[in-house]
XYZ file of C-alpha atoms in Angstrom:
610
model
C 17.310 70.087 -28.198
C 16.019 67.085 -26.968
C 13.647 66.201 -24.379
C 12.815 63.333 -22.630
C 9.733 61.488 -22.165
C 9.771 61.921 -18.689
C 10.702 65.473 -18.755
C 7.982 66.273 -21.232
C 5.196 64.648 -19.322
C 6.274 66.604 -15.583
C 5.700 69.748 -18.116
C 2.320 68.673 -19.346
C 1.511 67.656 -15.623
C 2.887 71.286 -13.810
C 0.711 73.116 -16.591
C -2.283 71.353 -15.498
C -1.479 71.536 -11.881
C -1.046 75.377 -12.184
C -5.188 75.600 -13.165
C -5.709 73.705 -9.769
C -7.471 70.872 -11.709
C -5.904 67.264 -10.677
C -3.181 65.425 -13.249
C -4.279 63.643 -15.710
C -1.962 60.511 -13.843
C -4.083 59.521 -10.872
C -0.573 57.855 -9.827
C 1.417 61.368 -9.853
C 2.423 61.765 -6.259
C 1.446 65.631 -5.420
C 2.237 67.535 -1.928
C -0.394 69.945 -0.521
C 0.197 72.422 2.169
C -0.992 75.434 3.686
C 1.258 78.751 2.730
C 0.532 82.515 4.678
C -1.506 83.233 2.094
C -2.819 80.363 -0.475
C -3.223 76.836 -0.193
C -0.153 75.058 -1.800
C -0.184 72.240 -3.922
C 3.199 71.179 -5.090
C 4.469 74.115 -3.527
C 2.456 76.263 -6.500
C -0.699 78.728 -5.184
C -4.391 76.991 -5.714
C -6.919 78.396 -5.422
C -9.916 75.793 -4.480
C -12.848 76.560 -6.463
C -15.645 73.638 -4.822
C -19.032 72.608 -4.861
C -20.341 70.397 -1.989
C -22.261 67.025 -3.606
C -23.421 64.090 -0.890
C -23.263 60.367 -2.506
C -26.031 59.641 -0.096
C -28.150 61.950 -1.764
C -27.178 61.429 -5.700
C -28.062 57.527 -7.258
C -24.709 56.198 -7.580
C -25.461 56.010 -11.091
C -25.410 59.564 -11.292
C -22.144 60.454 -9.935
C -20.481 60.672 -12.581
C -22.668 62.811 -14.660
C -23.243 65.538 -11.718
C -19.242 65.270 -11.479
C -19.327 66.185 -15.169
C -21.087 69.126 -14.697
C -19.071 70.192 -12.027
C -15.776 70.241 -14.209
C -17.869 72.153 -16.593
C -18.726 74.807 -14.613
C -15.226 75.276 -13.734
C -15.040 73.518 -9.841
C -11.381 71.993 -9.295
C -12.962 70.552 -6.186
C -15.887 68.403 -4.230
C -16.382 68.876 -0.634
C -18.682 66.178 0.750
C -19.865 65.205 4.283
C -19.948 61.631 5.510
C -22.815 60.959 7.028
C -21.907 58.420 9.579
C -25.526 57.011 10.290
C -25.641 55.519 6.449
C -22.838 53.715 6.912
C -23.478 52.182 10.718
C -26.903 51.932 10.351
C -26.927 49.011 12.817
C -24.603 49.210 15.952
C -21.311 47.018 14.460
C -22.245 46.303 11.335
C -20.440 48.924 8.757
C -22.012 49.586 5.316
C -19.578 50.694 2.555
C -20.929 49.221 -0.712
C -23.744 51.018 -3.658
C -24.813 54.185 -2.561
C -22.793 54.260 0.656
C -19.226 53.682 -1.248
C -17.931 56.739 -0.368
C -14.387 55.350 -1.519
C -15.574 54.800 -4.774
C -16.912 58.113 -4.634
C -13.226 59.612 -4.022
C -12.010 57.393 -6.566
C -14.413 58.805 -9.109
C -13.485 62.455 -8.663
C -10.521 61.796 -9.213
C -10.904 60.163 -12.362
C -12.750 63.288 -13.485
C -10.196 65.157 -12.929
C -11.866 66.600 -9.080
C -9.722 67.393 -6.138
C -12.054 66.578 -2.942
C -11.867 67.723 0.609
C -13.525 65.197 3.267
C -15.983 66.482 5.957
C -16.455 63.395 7.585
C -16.723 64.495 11.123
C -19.458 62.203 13.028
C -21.588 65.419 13.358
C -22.311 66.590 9.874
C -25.922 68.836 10.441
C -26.741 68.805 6.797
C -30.136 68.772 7.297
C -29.903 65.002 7.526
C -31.457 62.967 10.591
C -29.527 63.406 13.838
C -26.832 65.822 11.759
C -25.534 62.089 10.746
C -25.263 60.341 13.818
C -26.740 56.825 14.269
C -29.657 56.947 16.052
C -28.951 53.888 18.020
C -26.471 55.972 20.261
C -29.691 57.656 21.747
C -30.879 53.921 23.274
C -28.790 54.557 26.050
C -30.143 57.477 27.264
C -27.402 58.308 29.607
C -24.733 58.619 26.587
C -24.395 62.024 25.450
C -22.914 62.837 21.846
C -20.782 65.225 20.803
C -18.728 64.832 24.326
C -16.181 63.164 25.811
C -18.424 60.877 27.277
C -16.447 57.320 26.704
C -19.232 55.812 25.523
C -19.524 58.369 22.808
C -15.902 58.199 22.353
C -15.705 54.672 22.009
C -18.515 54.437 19.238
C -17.303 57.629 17.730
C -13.444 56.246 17.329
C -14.603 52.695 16.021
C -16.447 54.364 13.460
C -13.734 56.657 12.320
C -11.015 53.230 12.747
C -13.566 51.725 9.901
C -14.119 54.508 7.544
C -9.965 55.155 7.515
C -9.862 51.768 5.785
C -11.638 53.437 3.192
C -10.529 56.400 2.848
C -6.626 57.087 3.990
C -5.304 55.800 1.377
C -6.876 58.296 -0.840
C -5.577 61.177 0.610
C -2.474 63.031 -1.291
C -0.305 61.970 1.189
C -0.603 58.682 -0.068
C -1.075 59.836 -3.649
C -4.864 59.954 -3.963
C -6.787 63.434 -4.390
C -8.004 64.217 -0.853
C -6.799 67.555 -0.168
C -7.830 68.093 3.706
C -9.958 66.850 5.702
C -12.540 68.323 8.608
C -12.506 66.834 12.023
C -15.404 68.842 13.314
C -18.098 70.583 11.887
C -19.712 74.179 13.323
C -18.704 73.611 16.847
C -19.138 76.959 18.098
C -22.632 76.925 17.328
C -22.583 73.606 19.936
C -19.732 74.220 22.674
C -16.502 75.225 23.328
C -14.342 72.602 24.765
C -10.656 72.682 23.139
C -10.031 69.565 25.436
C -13.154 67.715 23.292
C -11.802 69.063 20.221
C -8.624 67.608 20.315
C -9.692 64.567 21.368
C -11.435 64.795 17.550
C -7.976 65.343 15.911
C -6.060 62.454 17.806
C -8.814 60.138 16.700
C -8.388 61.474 12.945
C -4.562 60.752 13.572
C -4.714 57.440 15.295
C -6.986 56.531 12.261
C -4.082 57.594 9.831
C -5.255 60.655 8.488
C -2.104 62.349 8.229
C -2.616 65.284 5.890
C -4.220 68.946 6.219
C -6.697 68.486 9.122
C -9.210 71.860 9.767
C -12.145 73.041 11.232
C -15.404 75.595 10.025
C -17.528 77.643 11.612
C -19.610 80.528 11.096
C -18.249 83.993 11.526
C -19.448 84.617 15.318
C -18.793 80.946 16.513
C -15.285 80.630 15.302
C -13.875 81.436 18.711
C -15.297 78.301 20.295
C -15.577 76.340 17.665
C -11.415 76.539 16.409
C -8.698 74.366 17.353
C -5.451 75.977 17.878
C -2.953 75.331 15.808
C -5.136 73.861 12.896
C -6.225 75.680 10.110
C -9.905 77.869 11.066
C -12.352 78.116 8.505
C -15.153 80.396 7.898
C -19.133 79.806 6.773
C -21.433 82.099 5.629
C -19.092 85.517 5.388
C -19.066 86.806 1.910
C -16.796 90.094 2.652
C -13.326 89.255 1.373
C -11.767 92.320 3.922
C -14.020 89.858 6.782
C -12.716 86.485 5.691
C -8.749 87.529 5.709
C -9.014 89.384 9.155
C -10.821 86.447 11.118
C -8.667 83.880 9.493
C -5.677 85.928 10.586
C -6.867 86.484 14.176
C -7.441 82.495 14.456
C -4.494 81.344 12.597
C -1.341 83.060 13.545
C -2.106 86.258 11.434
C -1.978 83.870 7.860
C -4.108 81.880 5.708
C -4.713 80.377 3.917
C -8.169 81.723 3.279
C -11.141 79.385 2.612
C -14.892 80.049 2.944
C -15.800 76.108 3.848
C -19.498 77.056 3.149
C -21.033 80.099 0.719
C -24.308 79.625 0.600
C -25.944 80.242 -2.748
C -29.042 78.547 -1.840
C -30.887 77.251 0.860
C -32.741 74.030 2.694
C -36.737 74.293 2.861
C -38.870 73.186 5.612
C -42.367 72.186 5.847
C -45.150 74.467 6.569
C -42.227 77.127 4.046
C -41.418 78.638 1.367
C -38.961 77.084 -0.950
C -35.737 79.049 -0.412
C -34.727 80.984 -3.462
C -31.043 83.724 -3.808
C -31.320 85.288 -6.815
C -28.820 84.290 -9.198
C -27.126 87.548 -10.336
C -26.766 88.653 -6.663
C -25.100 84.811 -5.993
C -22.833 85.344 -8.954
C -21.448 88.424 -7.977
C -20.634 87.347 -4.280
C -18.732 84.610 -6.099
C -16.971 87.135 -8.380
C -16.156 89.336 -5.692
C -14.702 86.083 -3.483
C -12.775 84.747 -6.163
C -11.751 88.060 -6.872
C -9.868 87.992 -3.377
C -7.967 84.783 -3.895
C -9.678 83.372 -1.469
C -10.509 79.684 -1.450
C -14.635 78.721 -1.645
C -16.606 75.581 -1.241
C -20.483 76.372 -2.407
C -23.081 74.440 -0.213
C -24.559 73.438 -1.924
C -23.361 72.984 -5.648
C -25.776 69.982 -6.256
C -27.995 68.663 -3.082
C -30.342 65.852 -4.834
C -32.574 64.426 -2.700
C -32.859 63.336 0.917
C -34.543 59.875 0.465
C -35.845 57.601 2.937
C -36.132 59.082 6.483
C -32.821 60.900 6.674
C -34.431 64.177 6.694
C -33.497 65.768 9.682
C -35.009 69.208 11.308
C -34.008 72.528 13.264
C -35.025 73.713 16.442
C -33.495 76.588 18.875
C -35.098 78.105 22.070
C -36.357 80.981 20.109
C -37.678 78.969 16.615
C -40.089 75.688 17.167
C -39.531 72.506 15.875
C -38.923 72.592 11.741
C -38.497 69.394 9.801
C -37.142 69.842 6.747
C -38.458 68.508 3.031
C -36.960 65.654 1.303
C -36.304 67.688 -1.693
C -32.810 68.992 -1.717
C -33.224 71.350 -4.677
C -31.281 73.846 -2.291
C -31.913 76.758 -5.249
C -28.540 75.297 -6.127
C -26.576 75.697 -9.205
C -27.366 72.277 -10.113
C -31.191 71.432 -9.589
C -32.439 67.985 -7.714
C -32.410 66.290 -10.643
C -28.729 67.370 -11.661
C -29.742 69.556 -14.696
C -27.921 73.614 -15.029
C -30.231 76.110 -14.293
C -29.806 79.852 -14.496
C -27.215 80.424 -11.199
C -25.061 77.521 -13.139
C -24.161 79.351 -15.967
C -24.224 82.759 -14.570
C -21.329 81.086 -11.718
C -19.635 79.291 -14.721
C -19.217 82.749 -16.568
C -18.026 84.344 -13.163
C -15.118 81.441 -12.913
C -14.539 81.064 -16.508
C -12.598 84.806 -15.749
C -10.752 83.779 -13.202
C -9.269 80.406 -15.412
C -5.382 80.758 -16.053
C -4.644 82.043 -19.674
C -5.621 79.475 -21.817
C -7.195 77.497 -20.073
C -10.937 76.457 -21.268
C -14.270 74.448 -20.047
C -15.879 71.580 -21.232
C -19.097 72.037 -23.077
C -21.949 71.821 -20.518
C -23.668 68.494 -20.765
C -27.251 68.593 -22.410
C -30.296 68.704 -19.931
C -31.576 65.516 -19.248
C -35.248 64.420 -20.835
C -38.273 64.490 -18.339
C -41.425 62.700 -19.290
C -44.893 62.646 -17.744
C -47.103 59.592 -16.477
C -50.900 59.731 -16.422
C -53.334 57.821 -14.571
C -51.095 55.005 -12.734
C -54.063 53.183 -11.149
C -53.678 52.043 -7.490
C -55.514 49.000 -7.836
C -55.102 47.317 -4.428
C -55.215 48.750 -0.824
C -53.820 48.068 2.837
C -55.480 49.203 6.292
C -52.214 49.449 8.016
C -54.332 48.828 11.437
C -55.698 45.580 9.740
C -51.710 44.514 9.407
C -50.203 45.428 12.654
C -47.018 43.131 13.988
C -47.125 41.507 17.626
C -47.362 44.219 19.578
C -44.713 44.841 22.355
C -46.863 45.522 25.902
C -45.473 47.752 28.506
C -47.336 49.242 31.249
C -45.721 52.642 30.340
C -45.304 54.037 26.888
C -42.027 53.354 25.512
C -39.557 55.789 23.009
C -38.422 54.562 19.785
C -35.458 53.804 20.991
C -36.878 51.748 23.658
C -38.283 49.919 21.161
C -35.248 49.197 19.234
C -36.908 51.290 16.520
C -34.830 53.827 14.178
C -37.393 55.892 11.895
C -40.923 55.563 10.835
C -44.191 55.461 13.317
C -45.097 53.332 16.250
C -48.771 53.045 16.923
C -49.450 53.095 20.553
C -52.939 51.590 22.110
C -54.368 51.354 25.621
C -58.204 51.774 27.011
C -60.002 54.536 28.020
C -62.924 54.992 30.264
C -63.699 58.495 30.448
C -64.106 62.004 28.503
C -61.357 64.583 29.323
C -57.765 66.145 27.838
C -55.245 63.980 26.678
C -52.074 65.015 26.891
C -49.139 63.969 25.471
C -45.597 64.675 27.532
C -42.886 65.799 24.661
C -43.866 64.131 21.722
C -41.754 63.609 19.181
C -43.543 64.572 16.474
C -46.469 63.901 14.924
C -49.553 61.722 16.166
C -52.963 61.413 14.688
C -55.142 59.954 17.624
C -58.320 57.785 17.190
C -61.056 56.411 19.804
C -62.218 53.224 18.307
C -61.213 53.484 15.234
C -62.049 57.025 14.127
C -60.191 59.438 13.550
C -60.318 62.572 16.078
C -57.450 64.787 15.838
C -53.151 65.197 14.719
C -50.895 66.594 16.862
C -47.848 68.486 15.293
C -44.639 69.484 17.522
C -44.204 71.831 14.667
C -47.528 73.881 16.124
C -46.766 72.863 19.895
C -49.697 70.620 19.937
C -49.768 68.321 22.641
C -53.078 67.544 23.941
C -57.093 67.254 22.654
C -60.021 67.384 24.505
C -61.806 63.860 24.168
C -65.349 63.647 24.328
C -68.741 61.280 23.570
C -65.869 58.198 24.648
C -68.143 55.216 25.146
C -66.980 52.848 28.071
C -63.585 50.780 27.289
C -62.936 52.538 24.430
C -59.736 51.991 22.372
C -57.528 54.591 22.519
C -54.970 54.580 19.228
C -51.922 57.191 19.112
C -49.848 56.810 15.580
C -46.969 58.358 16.467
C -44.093 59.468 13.512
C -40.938 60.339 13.513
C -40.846 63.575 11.391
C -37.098 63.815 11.328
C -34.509 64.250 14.804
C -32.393 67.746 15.347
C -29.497 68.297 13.145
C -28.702 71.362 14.524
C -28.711 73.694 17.530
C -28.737 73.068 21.620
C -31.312 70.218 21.359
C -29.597 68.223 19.350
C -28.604 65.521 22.486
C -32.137 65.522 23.284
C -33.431 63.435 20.517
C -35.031 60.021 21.594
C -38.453 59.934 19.581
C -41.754 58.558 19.949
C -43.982 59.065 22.841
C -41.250 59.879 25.390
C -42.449 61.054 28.863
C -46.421 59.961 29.555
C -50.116 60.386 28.209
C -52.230 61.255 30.757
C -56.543 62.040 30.648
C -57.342 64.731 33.020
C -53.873 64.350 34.586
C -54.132 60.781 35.077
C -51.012 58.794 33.545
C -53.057 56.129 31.046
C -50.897 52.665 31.649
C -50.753 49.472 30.095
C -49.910 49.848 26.563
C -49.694 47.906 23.409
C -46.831 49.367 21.053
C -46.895 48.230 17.542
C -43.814 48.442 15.512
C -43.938 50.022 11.972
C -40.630 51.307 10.668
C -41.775 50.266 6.898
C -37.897 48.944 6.201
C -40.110 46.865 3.645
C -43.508 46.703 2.690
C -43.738 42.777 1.635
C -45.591 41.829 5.003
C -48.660 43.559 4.073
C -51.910 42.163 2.778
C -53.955 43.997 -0.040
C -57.063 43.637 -1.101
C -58.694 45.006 -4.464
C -61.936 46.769 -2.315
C -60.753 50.191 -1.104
C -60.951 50.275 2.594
C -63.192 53.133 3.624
C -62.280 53.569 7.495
C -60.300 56.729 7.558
C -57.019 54.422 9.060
C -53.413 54.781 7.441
C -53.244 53.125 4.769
C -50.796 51.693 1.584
C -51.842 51.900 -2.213
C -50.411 49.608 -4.429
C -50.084 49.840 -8.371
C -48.204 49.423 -11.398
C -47.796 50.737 -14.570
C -46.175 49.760 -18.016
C -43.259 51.923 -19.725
C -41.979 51.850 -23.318
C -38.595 54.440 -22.389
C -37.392 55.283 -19.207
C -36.508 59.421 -18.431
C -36.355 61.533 -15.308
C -40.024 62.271 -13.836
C -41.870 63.713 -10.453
C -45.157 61.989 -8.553
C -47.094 64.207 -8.082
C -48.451 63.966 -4.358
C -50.721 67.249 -4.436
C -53.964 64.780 -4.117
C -52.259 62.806 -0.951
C -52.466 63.881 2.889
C -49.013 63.023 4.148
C -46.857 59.912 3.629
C -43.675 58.415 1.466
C -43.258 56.416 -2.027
C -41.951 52.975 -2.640
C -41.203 52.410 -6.092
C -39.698 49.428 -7.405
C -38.179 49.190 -4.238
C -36.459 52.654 -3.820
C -37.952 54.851 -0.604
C -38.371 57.891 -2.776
C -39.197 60.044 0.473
C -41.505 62.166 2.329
C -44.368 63.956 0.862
C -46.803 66.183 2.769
C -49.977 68.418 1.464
C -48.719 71.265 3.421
C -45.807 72.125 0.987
C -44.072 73.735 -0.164
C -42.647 70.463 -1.885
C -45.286 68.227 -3.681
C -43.404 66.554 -5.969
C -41.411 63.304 -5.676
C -38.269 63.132 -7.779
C -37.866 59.680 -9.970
C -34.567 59.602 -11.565
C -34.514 57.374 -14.867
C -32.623 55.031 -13.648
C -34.922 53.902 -11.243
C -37.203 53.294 -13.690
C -37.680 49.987 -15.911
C -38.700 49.470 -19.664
C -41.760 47.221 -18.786
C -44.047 47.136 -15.317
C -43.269 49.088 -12.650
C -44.971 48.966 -9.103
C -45.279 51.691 -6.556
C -47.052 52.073 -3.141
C -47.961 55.038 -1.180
C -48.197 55.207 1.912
C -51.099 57.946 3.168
C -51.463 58.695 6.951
C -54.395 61.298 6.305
C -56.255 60.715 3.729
C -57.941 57.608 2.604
C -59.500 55.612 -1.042
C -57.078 56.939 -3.389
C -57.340 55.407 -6.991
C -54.932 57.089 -9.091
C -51.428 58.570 -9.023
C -49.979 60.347 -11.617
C -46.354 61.697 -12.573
C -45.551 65.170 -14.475
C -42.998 66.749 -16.261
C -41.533 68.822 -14.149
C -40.921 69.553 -10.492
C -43.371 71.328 -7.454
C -41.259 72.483 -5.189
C -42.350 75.679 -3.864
C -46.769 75.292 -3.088
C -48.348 75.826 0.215
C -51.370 74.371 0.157
């Protein structure tokens, strides 16, 4: 018998449909639905089988080898946030290109073969800065996010308008491989308006997403956090029995069934331990899942690193203030640097049993080479207080925000007169303070330090307050109360101190800055400059365990936080950031002064307290 062309390749294409993996046509139009029971996809059962992976946090350059490993663990699927404060950075002015191209990121997956489901609700948590929104919505300190506040509304439905450009027309409705999409993220753990949430899902379809729109929550918090009608999903339940039952009391008494977050790692904080699940324990939670039919997106499958400032931080009414690392090893299945560890294979032996009847892996792509620098000397120095900008003068202390100011540290300076305890009203978050020049004490929200008793101030002394922004609330009932900086008052023995100087250093770029080859001695902030000569290029980690508390610049890149309180003391270099030839980096140290050397290792540090 004969068989057409056309008929033969709709065979080839249902047999690979029917292993959940995506046609090897990216121009096959597919249908994807929701059944009582399973997720549909051309009216056949998948089962979604996901790791979550953030383009913000992965060198674009890298995508496609971390999607490679994904496909060889077995995933069928990405889930990835959008973190809308990368890509509005500056009120109006939209950012969609290198490591913010989260449409080439779609397009990617699907050229590996990767379904993807979209999380780009405006509140993300993630552990990134603000739980991804811009912090330029807190300079009107009236507008409150996450709330049908118009002026929240009206920022929040521009932004979506923008990224739909993007991204619609890679959704399976219009034959690209977004399976669903998520128009709010944990709201139960925020509020429980219903009105508020479906103000979120008219936005999403005004926008023209037009396919599977859902919601997640955790377990307790799905109540509030659900919109009727749409499809409820759980995070953080492992029990299969659990799963089914509170889908079906949210849904109609049906699935389909999808745990939106299993968590076989974790996030690290400063001040902590690095988080560690052990990986046969993870592996059979994911066996006994899978086992279920149900439906699973692992947070995190590969987190990478959180560069810049973008960390972001927890706090609650029982727990203080916790800023989290820039390392976002996560003790996931694929380490920061994108290399298998032990949970990896153990998870791809787990799914490798649950593959359709013939259906096999790729080989696991070989780990990547690491090499170690020695001695990088730091030949030149800046006093940062020796290269301050025009200051901005105020009588009373100003936020951040006030001072059109995203991330980074503000230095504030007035005159004193007197001995007595300075106190500093909600500050957000760490300060070193010095009386003419020297150093006398930091203040850390993390410890609830607000105040120091001065003494031995000579007359008219100059009273200096560097003031950082260790990350804003991603998470939790604080998270509209985020404007950093000095943000109420500083007052000596209950006096308010007035008439202040505010100098501006978000360190966007470090090219205004003048070094000189004499270390500075004055124990001031400072930035160490050097460079160093390579013959090959391959992965490698700083390593900051000689530093106080700062970030990295090299060759341009913000590599992110380090701080000598752990547990992270390594700074992850990918290769490609590297270059055959010279290479410069500057640190930046806040505590400690005269450093002369920097060098790289081997390997990762990720879980020392010192």
């Amino acid at each position: 018998m004969k068989i057409s062309v056309n008929k033969l390749f709709s065979a080839v294409a249902s047999v690979m449909l029917l292993t959940g993996g995506l046609s090897a046509s990216a121009q096959t139009r597919h249908t994807f639905s929701l059944g009582d029971a399973d997720f549909l996809l051309d009216g056949k059962p998948m089962q979604m089988i996901s790791g979550e992976m953030h383009c913000a946090r992965v060198p674009r350059e890298y995508w496609r080898d971390r999607m490679k490993m994904a496909k060889a663990m077995g995933l069928n699927t990405i889930g990835t946030y959008v973190f809308w404060n990368a890509h509005e950075a500056v009120k109006g002015q939209f950012d969609f290109t290198g490591n913010n191209d989260i449409a080439a990121f779609v397009k990617m997956a699907q050229e590996e073969g990767l379904w993807v489901v979209l999380r780009p609700s405006p509140y993300a948590c993630a552990e990134w800065e603000f739980g991804g929104y811009p912090w330029w919505l807190l300079k009107d300190s009236t507008l409150k996010v996450r709330s049908t506040d118009p002026k929240f509304l009206a920022a929040y439905t521009n932004y979506i308008n923008h990224l739909a450009k993007q991204l619609v027309p890679l959704q399976v409705t219009h034959g690209g491989n977004i399976l669903m999409v998520q128009i709010e993220n944990e709201y139960g753990s925020y509020s429980d308006d219903k009105n508020y949430l479906d103000i979120n899902r008219k936005i999403f379809r005004d926008a023209g997403f037009d396919g599977v729109l859902f919601t997640c929550d955790g377990a307790d918090q799905m109540p509030k956090g659900y919109l009727p009608g749409y499809l409820p999903t759980v995070n953080g339940l492992e029990d299969p029995v659990k799963v089914k039952e509170l889908i079906n009391k949210y849904h109609g008494g049906k699935g389909p069934y999808y745990v939106a977050e299993w968590y076989p790692g974790w996030f690290d904080n400063w001040g902590g331990r690095h988080a560690a699940v052990p990986a046969d324990q993870a592996a059979q939670t994911l066996d006994k899942i899978l086992s279920a039919g149900i439906s699973i997106n692992m947070y995190m499958f590969h987190g990478g690193t959180t560069r810049g400032f973008m960390n972001g931080a927890n706090m609650n009414a029982k727990d203080p203030y916790a800023p989290q690392v820039s390392s976002y090893d996560y003790d996931a299945p694929l380490d920061e640097a994108g290399n298998a560890t032990e949970k990896y294979y153990k998870f791809r032996e787990i799914i490798i049993k649950h593959l359709p009847t013939g259906q096999k892996l790729p080989n696991v792509p070989a780990k990547k080479p690491t090499m170690a620098i020695s001695n990088i000397k730091l030949s030149a120095s800046a006093d940062v207080f020796n290269n301050l900008p025009k200051p901005t003068v105020s009588v009373k202390p100003l936020s951040f925000e006030d001072l059109d100011q995203a991330y980074g540290f503000v230095l504030y300076r007035t005159q004193v007169k007197s001995n007595g305890l300075l106190k500093l009203k909600d500050l957000r978050d760490y300060a070193i303070v010095y009386v003419n020049g020297k150093q006398i004490t930091t203040l850390d929200r993390r410890l609830k330090q607000d105040s120091v008793l001065l003494t031995d101030v000579p007359a008219n002394a100059t009273l200096d307050i560097l003031v950082e922004n260790n990350g804003r609330i991603n998470y939790g009932p604080y998270l509209a109360d985020n404007r950093h900086g000095i943000t109420q008052s500083v007052t000596l023995n209950n006096s308010e101190l007035l008439n202040w100087k505010m100098y501006r250093l978000p360190f966007n770029s470090l090219a205004r800055n003048t070094y000189q080859a004499k270390p500075f001695t004055n124990a001031h902030p400072g930035l160490y400059k050097g460079s160093f000569t390579l013959n090959k290029v391959a992965d490698t980690y700083l390593d900051m365990r000689q530093f106080g508390k700062g970030f990295v610049f090299l060759n341009g890149h913000n590599l992110g936080k380090y701080w000598q309180i752990g547990p992270q003391q390594t700074l992850y270099v990918p290769a490609g950031w590297l270059k055959k030839g010279q290479n410069e980096v500057v640190v930046f140290d806040e505590l400690k002064t005269g450093h002369r050397n920097l060098q790289a290792l081997d390997h990762s540090i990720l879980d020392q307290k010192m």
